[in-house]
Amino acid sequence: MGSLGPFQRKHKLAVVGSGNWGTAIAKIVAENAASNPDLFEETVEMWVYEETVEVPKDSKNYDPSYAGPQKLTEVINRTHENIKYLPEVQLPVNLHANPSLEDTVKDGTILIFNLPHQFIIKTCEQIKGKILPYARGISCIKGVDVNESGINLFSETIGKTLGIYCGALSGANIANEVAREKWSETSVAYDPPHMDSKAPTPQRSPSSSQTNLVEFQHKDVSGKISDTKLQALPSAYPPVDHAVLKAVFHRPYFHVRVVNDVAGVSISGALKNVVALAAGWVVGMGWGDNAKAAVMRVGLMEMVKFGDQFFSATIDQRTFTDESAGVADLITSCSGGRNFRCAMHSVERNLPIEEIEKTELNGQKLQGTLTAYEVNSFLKNQGMEDQFPLFTAVYRILEGTMKVEDIPNFIER
Amino acid sequence: MGSLGPFQRKHKLAVVGSGNWGTAIAKIVAENAASNPDLFEETVEMWVYEETVEVPKDSKNYDPSYAGPQKLTEVINRTHENIKYLPEVQLPVNLHANPSLEDTVKDGTILIFNLPHQFIIKTCEQIKGKILPYARGISCIKGVDVNESGINLFSETIGKTLGIYCGALSGANIANEVAREKWSETSVAYDPPHMDSKAPTPQRSPSSSQTNLVEFQHKDVSGKISDTKLQALPSAYPPVDHAVLKAVFHRPYFHVRVVNDVAGVSISGALKNVVALAAGWVVGMGWGDNAKAAVMRVGLMEMVKFGDQFFSATIDQRTFTDESAGVADLITSCSGGRNFRCAMHSVERNLPIEEIEKTELNGQKLQGTLTAYEVNSFLKNQGMEDQFPLFTAVYRILEGTMKVEDIPNFIER
């Protein structure tokens, strides 16, 4: 992939977040910036929450002249290794660790968000008004924010807070495997509003980078249409379309399919964790591969149904069955994912899953249990618990009002 | 499930085949015959290819008064254990092992075929004309018979040879897990011709068991319509419909969904083995769960596409994504199935898969390699190899003209 046309400006890529998955994605993005010099500025900024680290003596990047405590950003920029969150993986030299959030994003035309979901709002509030008004975003944060009254996609939360359009990336991607360039696939979902739906496309002079505020009708995830204003990308830049996004993320070892269905990709990433809990319990019971496959089949069906029921306006049900973010991520999550493993151990060791969580996850919380509660609260509010027996069973087992042994009959409809 | 109405006659169930899977299915069917006395005759006949066996001394069914070589049917009928093909599983007392094929099927109204596919035609030829002309069949034989010119379902081969209608059973079912009553699901596909499509439903007196030859238009798997004659079931019997078939196969540990799509259920059962080979190779390479999920996703898509392309007249693509015979069986096959395991070992040990087949399978042949060749020959003949890159890659790797390393780029479209 080279030039996409005779544009005056190149896109500047910035990554917000530098954990395990954040750094793995930043590595990919920086590799692509370097290999597509017609499209992208070479240097990719990555925001690193600054902390003090010490390079271990057995690290290949240990250097006695830099012994003792140092700043993580300085270590990354000197050694091109995130020794804290992605050790032993060489990062491209054009990836620049930046301790300043504002400085990281200020020139970025394509902002990639990859940080724990509890920090999203705070982080976006901090940079609101300090980014290019015509920037576009991609959220790599898995899952959705479900509550009694509705479901918010993290991409929409980011977009609304910053006043930009934001898509999503999700797939069957274990960060350490991706970072080590083991082949995998992912789904990028991007479907910006058709800006000409209400107002004509503004006149753009090809040589100008002047921006235009375009009013358009935005259909949100639930199908509700509202009037929104977004800044059009100056015509000096290559339009941010599926081809450009593929150029941002696709690597020989990381195969990207770009689709329109942001809601489907995001909801898959949340619901599969609920299914993974059930799969883990069933395997923990020693019921074997048939039983695990049965739970996954029913879970996939409920994922499709959930999309049909609550997002029929925007969702494409084939996202669940066809895309990496759907069936493939479900398979990966039910093989070795943390929700699956903790659930399996909780049955094998006859301990509550919270106990396993504590000992196995080193203080981190399982996404699946949280989502199971959120989804149940939402379904209860809709009076639809019995339409989703597997999701309901998972909630009840977590609550202690149902047993794993009851799953087969409960989900048999 | 009890009486389905005031019928004079009960269905008589017979199982043709008594291998590992045949005996497991016969166990289920006999349990259901016993628990549905209004619908079914109590005794279920199971045809056993007679051979001489010896009960091992450490078997719980060892009896010194019956030491030495005995007939397998006699051992089964005395001990209610198929010590050769399903040892350590207690069979119902109403399951009768019968060494005579003709005697097994002669009174059966519902015939269940569960034997290695290479014996189907010979077996059917042997009983042709010796069964009830209005019997119905269910084939539990996985896969399809593919050749250059077309694809034949085993259920259609059985049906045509015997002049009866035959459906299919297939699902995520490892025989030993099912036999041990570990919970699983399966798909039964049954869609007999609408006999009233050409001729009016014959007058049936409810007390008579008189049979009627009904002419109807039969749409075969490829959508071709032909005139066929089938014998109507005498009205003294409960009609063989989805409810009755559920009563034949459904157990608390074996959950049945009955669907219409015989072609989809059968084709899934064949193609998933081709995908399992690719999944095994990729795992053998040490590429991890992401890569395996990617191969399975692409494989599932090609399964759907194969159905759409060649069987659009009859197939429901949701069979692949929604049913146990589809996605669930694919998952099971890519977890511990023999095609998956042999492929994985062939990469790990750097040996041709035929070598692994010899050492691991004790003389049996892998279904997946056979199907991969058959499918390729068919696709080549249609000029459509490049439309199915994963299936084509599997064939070429087996042929030695492509490497496993080439899979990611080859299937990236």
PDB file of C-alpha atoms in Angstrom, chain A residues 23-24 26-28 30-31 42-44 46 48 53 55 59-63 66 70-98 179 181:
ATOM      1  CA  THR A  23       1.860  -1.123  23.235  1.00  0.00           C
ATOM      2  CA  ALA A  24       1.185  -4.057  20.916  1.00  0.00           C
ATOM      3  CA  ALA A  26       1.290   1.040  18.928  1.00  0.00           C
ATOM      4  CA  LYS A  27       3.977  -1.271  17.553  1.00  0.00           C
ATOM      5  CA  ILE A  28       1.744  -2.207  14.620  1.00  0.00           C
ATOM      6  CA  ALA A  30       4.293   2.632  14.006  1.00  0.00           C
ATOM      7  CA  GLU A  31       5.422  -0.170  11.672  1.00  0.00           C
ATOM      8  CA  GLU A  42       6.785   8.768  10.265  1.00  0.00           C
ATOM      9  CA  THR A  43       6.765   9.409  13.998  1.00  0.00           C
ATOM     10  CA  VAL A  44       3.926   7.911  16.007  1.00  0.00           C
ATOM     11  CA  MET A  46       2.260   6.999  22.227  1.00  0.00           C
ATOM     12  CA  VAL A  48       2.634   6.659  28.449  1.00  0.00           C
ATOM     13  CA  VAL A  53      10.989   1.657  36.511  1.00  0.00           C
ATOM     14  CA  VAL A  55      15.642  -2.213  33.809  1.00  0.00           C
ATOM     15  CA  SER A  59      17.249  -7.754  30.279  1.00  0.00           C
ATOM     16  CA  LYS A  60      19.000  -7.561  26.931  1.00  0.00           C
ATOM     17  CA  ASN A  61      18.446  -3.821  27.184  1.00  0.00           C
ATOM     18  CA  TYR A  62      20.185  -3.535  30.550  1.00  0.00           C
ATOM     19  CA  ASP A  63      22.919  -0.916  30.371  1.00  0.00           C
ATOM     20  CA  TYR A  66      21.590   3.698  33.071  1.00  0.00           C
ATOM     21  CA  GLN A  70      14.375   5.754  35.510  1.00  0.00           C
ATOM     22  CA  LYS A  71      11.309   7.138  33.825  1.00  0.00           C
ATOM     23  CA  LEU A  72       9.404   4.584  31.774  1.00  0.00           C
ATOM     24  CA  THR A  73       9.166   6.926  28.760  1.00  0.00           C
ATOM     25  CA  GLU A  74      12.922   7.429  28.774  1.00  0.00           C
ATOM     26  CA  VAL A  75      13.533   3.699  28.937  1.00  0.00           C
ATOM     27  CA  ILE A  76      11.131   3.085  26.042  1.00  0.00           C
ATOM     28  CA  ASN A  77      12.669   5.836  23.903  1.00  0.00           C
ATOM     29  CA  ARG A  78      16.218   4.657  24.622  1.00  0.00           C
ATOM     30  CA  THR A  79      15.758   0.882  24.445  1.00  0.00           C
ATOM     31  CA  HIS A  80      12.611   0.627  22.270  1.00  0.00           C
ATOM     32  CA  GLU A  81      11.147  -1.819  24.709  1.00  0.00           C
ATOM     33  CA  ASN A  82       8.239  -1.322  27.098  1.00  0.00           C
ATOM     34  CA  ILE A  83       9.971  -3.259  29.837  1.00  0.00           C
ATOM     35  CA  LYS A  84       7.007  -2.916  32.172  1.00  0.00           C
ATOM     36  CA  TYR A  85       3.990  -3.849  30.024  1.00  0.00           C
ATOM     37  CA  LEU A  86       5.380  -5.611  26.961  1.00  0.00           C
ATOM     38  CA  PRO A  87       8.806  -6.899  27.900  1.00  0.00           C
ATOM     39  CA  GLU A  88      11.073  -8.655  25.407  1.00  0.00           C
ATOM     40  CA  VAL A  89       9.351  -7.166  22.361  1.00  0.00           C
ATOM     41  CA  GLN A  90      11.347  -4.799  20.186  1.00  0.00           C
ATOM     42  CA  LEU A  91       9.400  -1.666  19.282  1.00  0.00           C
ATOM     43  CA  PRO A  92       9.951   0.357  16.101  1.00  0.00           C
ATOM     44  CA  VAL A  93      12.298   3.290  16.484  1.00  0.00           C
ATOM     45  CA  ASN A  94       9.692   5.668  15.087  1.00  0.00           C
ATOM     46  CA  LEU A  95       7.382   4.998  18.033  1.00  0.00           C
ATOM     47  CA  HIS A  96       7.862   7.798  20.521  1.00  0.00           C
ATOM     48  CA  ALA A  97       6.812   7.411  24.145  1.00  0.00           C
ATOM     49  CA  ASN A  98       5.334  10.681  25.352  1.00  0.00           C
ATOM     50  CA  ALA A 179       3.168  -8.486  19.807  1.00  0.00           C
ATOM     51  CA  GLU A 181       3.906 -11.372  15.397  1.00  0.00           C
TER      52      GLU A 181
END
